[in-house]
mmCIF file of C-alpha atoms in Angstrom:
data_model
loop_
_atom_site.group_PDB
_atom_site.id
_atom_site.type_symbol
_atom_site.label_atom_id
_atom_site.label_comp_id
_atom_site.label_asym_id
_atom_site.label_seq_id
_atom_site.Cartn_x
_atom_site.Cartn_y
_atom_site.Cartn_z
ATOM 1 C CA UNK A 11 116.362 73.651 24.867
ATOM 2 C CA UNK A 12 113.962 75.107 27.175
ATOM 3 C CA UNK A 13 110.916 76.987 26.690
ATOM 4 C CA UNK A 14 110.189 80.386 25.298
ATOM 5 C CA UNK A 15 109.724 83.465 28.035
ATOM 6 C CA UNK A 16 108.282 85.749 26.835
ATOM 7 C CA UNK A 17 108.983 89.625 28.542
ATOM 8 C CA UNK A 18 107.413 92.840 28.877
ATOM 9 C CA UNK A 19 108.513 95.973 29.369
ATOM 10 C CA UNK A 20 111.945 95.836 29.915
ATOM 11 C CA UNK A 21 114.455 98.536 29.304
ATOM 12 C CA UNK A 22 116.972 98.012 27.076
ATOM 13 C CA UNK A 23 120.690 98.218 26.847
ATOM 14 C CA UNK A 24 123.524 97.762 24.248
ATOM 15 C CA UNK A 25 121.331 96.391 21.662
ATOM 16 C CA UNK A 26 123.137 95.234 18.418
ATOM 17 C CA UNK A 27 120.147 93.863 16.794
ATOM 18 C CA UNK A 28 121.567 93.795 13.014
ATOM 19 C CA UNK A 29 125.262 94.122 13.462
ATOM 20 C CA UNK A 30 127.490 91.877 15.941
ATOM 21 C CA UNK A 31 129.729 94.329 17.417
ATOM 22 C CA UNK A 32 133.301 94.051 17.383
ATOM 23 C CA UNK A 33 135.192 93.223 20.516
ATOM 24 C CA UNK A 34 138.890 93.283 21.456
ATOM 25 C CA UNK A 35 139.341 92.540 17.283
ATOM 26 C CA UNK A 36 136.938 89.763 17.124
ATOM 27 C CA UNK A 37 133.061 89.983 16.058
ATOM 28 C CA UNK A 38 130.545 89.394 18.569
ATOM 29 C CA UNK A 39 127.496 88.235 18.239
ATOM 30 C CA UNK A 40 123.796 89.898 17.864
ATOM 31 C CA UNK A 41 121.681 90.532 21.088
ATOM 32 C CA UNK A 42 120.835 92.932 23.856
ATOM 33 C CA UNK A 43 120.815 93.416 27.723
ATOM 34 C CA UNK A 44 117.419 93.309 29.113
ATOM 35 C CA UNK A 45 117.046 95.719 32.394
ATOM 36 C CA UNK A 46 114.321 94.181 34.827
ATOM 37 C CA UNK A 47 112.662 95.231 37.859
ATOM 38 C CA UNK A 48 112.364 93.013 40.399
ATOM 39 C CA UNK A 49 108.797 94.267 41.421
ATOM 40 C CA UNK A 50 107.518 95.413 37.793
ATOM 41 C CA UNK A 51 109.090 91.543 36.467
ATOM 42 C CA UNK A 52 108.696 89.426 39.385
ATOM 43 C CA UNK A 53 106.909 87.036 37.781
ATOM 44 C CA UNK A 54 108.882 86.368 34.966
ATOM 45 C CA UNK A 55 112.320 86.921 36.840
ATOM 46 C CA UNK A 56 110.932 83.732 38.530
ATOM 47 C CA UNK A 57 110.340 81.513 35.377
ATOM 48 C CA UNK A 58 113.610 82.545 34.327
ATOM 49 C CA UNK A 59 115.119 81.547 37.726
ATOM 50 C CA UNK A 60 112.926 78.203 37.800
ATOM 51 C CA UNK A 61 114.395 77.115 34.197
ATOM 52 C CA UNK A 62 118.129 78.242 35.129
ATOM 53 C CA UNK A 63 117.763 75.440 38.008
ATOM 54 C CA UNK A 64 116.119 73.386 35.894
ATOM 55 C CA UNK A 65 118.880 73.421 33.275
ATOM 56 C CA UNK A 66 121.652 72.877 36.014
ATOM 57 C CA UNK A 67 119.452 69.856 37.904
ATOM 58 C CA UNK A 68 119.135 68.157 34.418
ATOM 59 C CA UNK A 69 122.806 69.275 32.544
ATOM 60 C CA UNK A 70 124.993 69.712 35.305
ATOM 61 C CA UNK A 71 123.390 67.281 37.259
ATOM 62 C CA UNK A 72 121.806 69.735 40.636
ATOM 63 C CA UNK A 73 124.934 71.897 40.469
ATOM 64 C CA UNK A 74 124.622 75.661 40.976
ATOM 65 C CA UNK A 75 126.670 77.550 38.707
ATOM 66 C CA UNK A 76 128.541 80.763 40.196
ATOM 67 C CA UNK A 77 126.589 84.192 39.233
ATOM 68 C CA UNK A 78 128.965 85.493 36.625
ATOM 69 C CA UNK A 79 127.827 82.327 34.658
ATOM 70 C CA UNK A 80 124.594 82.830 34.631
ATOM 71 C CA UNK A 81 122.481 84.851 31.554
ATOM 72 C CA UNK A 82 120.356 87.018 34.678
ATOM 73 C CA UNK A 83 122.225 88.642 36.965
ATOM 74 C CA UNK A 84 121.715 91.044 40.417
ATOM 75 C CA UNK A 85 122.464 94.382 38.484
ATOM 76 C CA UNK A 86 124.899 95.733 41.563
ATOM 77 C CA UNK A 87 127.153 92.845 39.940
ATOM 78 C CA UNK A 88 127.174 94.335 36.178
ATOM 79 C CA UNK A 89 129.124 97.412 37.743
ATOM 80 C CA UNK A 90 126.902 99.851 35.338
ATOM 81 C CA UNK A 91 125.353 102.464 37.903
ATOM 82 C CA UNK A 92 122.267 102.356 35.747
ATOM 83 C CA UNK A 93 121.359 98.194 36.513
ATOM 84 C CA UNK A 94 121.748 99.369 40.125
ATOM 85 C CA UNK A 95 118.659 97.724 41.946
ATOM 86 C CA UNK A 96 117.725 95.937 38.555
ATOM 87 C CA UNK A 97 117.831 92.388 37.732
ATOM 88 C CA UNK A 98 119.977 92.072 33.991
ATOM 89 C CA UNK A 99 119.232 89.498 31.320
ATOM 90 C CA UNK A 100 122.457 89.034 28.754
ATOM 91 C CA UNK A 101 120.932 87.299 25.712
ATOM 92 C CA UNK A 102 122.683 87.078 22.359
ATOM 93 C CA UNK A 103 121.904 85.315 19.579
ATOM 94 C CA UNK A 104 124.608 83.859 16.256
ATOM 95 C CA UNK A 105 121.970 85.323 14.015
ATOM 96 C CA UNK A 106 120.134 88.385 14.267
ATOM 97 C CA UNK A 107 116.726 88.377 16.015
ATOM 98 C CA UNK A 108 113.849 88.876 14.805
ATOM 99 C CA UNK A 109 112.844 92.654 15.230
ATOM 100 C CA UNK A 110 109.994 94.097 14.826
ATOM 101 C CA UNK A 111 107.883 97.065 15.348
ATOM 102 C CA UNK A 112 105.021 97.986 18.244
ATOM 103 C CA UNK A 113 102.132 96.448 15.730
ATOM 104 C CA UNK A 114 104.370 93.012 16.341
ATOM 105 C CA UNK A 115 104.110 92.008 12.655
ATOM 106 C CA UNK A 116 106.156 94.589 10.513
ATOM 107 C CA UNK A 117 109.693 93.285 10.578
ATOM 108 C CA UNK A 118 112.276 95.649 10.825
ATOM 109 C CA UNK A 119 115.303 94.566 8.334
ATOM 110 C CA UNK A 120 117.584 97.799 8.214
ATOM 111 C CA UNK A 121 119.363 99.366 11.693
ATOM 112 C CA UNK A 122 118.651 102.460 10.286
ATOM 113 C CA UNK A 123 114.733 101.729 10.080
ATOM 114 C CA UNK A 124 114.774 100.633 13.911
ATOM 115 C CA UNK A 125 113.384 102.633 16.944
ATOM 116 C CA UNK A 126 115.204 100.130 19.190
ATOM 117 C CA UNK A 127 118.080 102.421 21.315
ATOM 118 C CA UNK A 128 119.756 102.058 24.524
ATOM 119 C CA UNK A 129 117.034 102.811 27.299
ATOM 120 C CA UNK A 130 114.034 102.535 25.304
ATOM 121 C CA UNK A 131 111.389 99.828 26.426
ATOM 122 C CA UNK A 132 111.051 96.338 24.836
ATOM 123 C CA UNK A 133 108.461 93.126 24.788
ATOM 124 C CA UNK A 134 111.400 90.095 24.139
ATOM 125 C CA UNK A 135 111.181 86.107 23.418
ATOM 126 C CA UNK A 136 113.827 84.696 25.081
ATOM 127 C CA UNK A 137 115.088 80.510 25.520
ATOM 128 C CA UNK A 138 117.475 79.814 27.693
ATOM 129 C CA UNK A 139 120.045 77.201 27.076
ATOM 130 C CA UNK A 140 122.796 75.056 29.079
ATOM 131 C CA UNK A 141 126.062 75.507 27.540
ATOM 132 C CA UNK A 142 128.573 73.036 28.308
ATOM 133 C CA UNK A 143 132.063 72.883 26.236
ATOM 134 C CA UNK A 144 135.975 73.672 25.830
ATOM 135 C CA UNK A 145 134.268 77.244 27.148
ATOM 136 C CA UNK A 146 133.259 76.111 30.341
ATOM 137 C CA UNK A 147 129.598 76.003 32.113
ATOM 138 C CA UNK A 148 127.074 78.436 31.519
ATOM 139 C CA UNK A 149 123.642 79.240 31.623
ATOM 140 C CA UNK A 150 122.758 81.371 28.148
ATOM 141 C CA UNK A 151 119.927 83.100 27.202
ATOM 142 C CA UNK A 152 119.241 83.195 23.111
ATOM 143 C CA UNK A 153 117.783 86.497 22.003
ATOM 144 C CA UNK A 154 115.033 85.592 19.703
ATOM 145 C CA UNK A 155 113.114 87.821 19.055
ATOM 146 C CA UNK A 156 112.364 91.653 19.941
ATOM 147 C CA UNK A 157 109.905 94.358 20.100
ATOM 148 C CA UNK A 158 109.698 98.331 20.303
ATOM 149 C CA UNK A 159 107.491 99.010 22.815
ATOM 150 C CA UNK A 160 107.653 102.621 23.598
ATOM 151 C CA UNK A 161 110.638 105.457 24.133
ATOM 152 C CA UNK A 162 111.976 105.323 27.374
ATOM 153 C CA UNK A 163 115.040 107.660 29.633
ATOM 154 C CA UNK A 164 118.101 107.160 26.538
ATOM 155 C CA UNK A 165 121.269 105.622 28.558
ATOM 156 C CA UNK A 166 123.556 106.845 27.163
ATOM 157 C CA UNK A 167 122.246 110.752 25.965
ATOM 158 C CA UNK A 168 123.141 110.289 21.850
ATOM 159 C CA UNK A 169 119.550 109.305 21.280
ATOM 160 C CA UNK A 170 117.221 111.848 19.103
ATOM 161 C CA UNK A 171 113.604 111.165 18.305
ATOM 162 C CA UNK A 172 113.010 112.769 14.793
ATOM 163 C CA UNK A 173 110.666 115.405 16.378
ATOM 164 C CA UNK A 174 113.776 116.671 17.781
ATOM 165 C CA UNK A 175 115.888 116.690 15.385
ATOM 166 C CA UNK A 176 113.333 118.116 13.418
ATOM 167 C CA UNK A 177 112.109 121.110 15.459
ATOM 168 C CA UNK A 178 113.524 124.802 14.884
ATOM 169 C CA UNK A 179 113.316 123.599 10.941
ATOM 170 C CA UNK A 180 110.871 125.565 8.893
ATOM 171 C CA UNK A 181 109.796 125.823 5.171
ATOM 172 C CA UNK A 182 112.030 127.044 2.598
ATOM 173 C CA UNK A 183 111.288 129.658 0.397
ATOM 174 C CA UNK A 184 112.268 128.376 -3.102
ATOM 175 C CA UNK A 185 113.861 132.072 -3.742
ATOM 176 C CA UNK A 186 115.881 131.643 -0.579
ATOM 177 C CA UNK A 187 119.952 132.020 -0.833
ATOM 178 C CA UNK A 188 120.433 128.816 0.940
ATOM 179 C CA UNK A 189 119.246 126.996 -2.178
ATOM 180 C CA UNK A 190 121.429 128.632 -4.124
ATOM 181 C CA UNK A 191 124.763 126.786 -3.203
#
């Protein structure tokens, strides 16, 4: 195993933090898509890029694996217009990540309790790992941990803060007919 990386700042996309999602009839696995800019995340694009080598000098002996098997990826190659002129870090996890909120203490235990959406910003732990089995050769990164940061642009346009879902609501009158039903 390699070393924790620590990130900051990244926007993040298709989190399933709690739940694995189901694909093509099978359950997936827990994790998220980390968006990075090249300038904003140079350094750490680069320690992730210096331990990717390092895991294919020391597990598959110096070989360079092709792009598509590789955790961090140009985002042109995705093919999601929004990781255009990003660099994208897959990392999933078999068990859920740790989550927590911006005070990086409080866990987070319940989806339903999480500010984490798609397009918010995130700090993330991340190891990366050399898989090599009946599944071929890959370079993984595990999802182990992540943080709310702050709100960011929503990806995909479903996400409501609470302020608006709660503005245009005022008191009710206790006499009022709408309590009547």
């Amino acid at each position: 195993m390699s070393d924790f990386i620590m990130i900051s700042g990244a926007r993040v996309s298709f989190p399933h933090l709690f739940t694995p999602p189901t694909i093509n009839g099978e359950e997936g696995k827990c994790g998220a898509t980390l968006m990075l800019d090249p300038k904003d995340h140079a350094k750490v694009i680069g320690q992730i890029e210096d331990q990717i080598a390092e895991l294919c000098k020391f597990k598959f002996k110096g070989r360079k694996l092709a792009a598509e098997k590789l955790c961090l990826r140009a985002g042109e190659d995705k093919g999601r217009a929004e990781y255009d002129g990003l660099m994208v870090l897959s990392a999933n996890c078999k068990n859920r990540p740790l989550v927590l909120r911006g005070d990086g203490r409080t866990r987070i235990e319940d989806e339903r309790d999480s500010p984490i959406y798609a397009g918010c910003v995130v700090n993330a732990k991340v190891r990366l790992w050399a898989q090599d089995n009946q599944y071929g050769k890959r370079v993984n990164a595990e999802l182990v941990a992540i943080q709310f940061l702050r709100d960011g642009e929503p990806l995909d346009g479903s996400y409501v803060s609470e302020d608006e879902a709660a503005d245009g609501f005022g008191e009710v009158a206790s006499d009022d007919d709408f309590l009547a039903a």
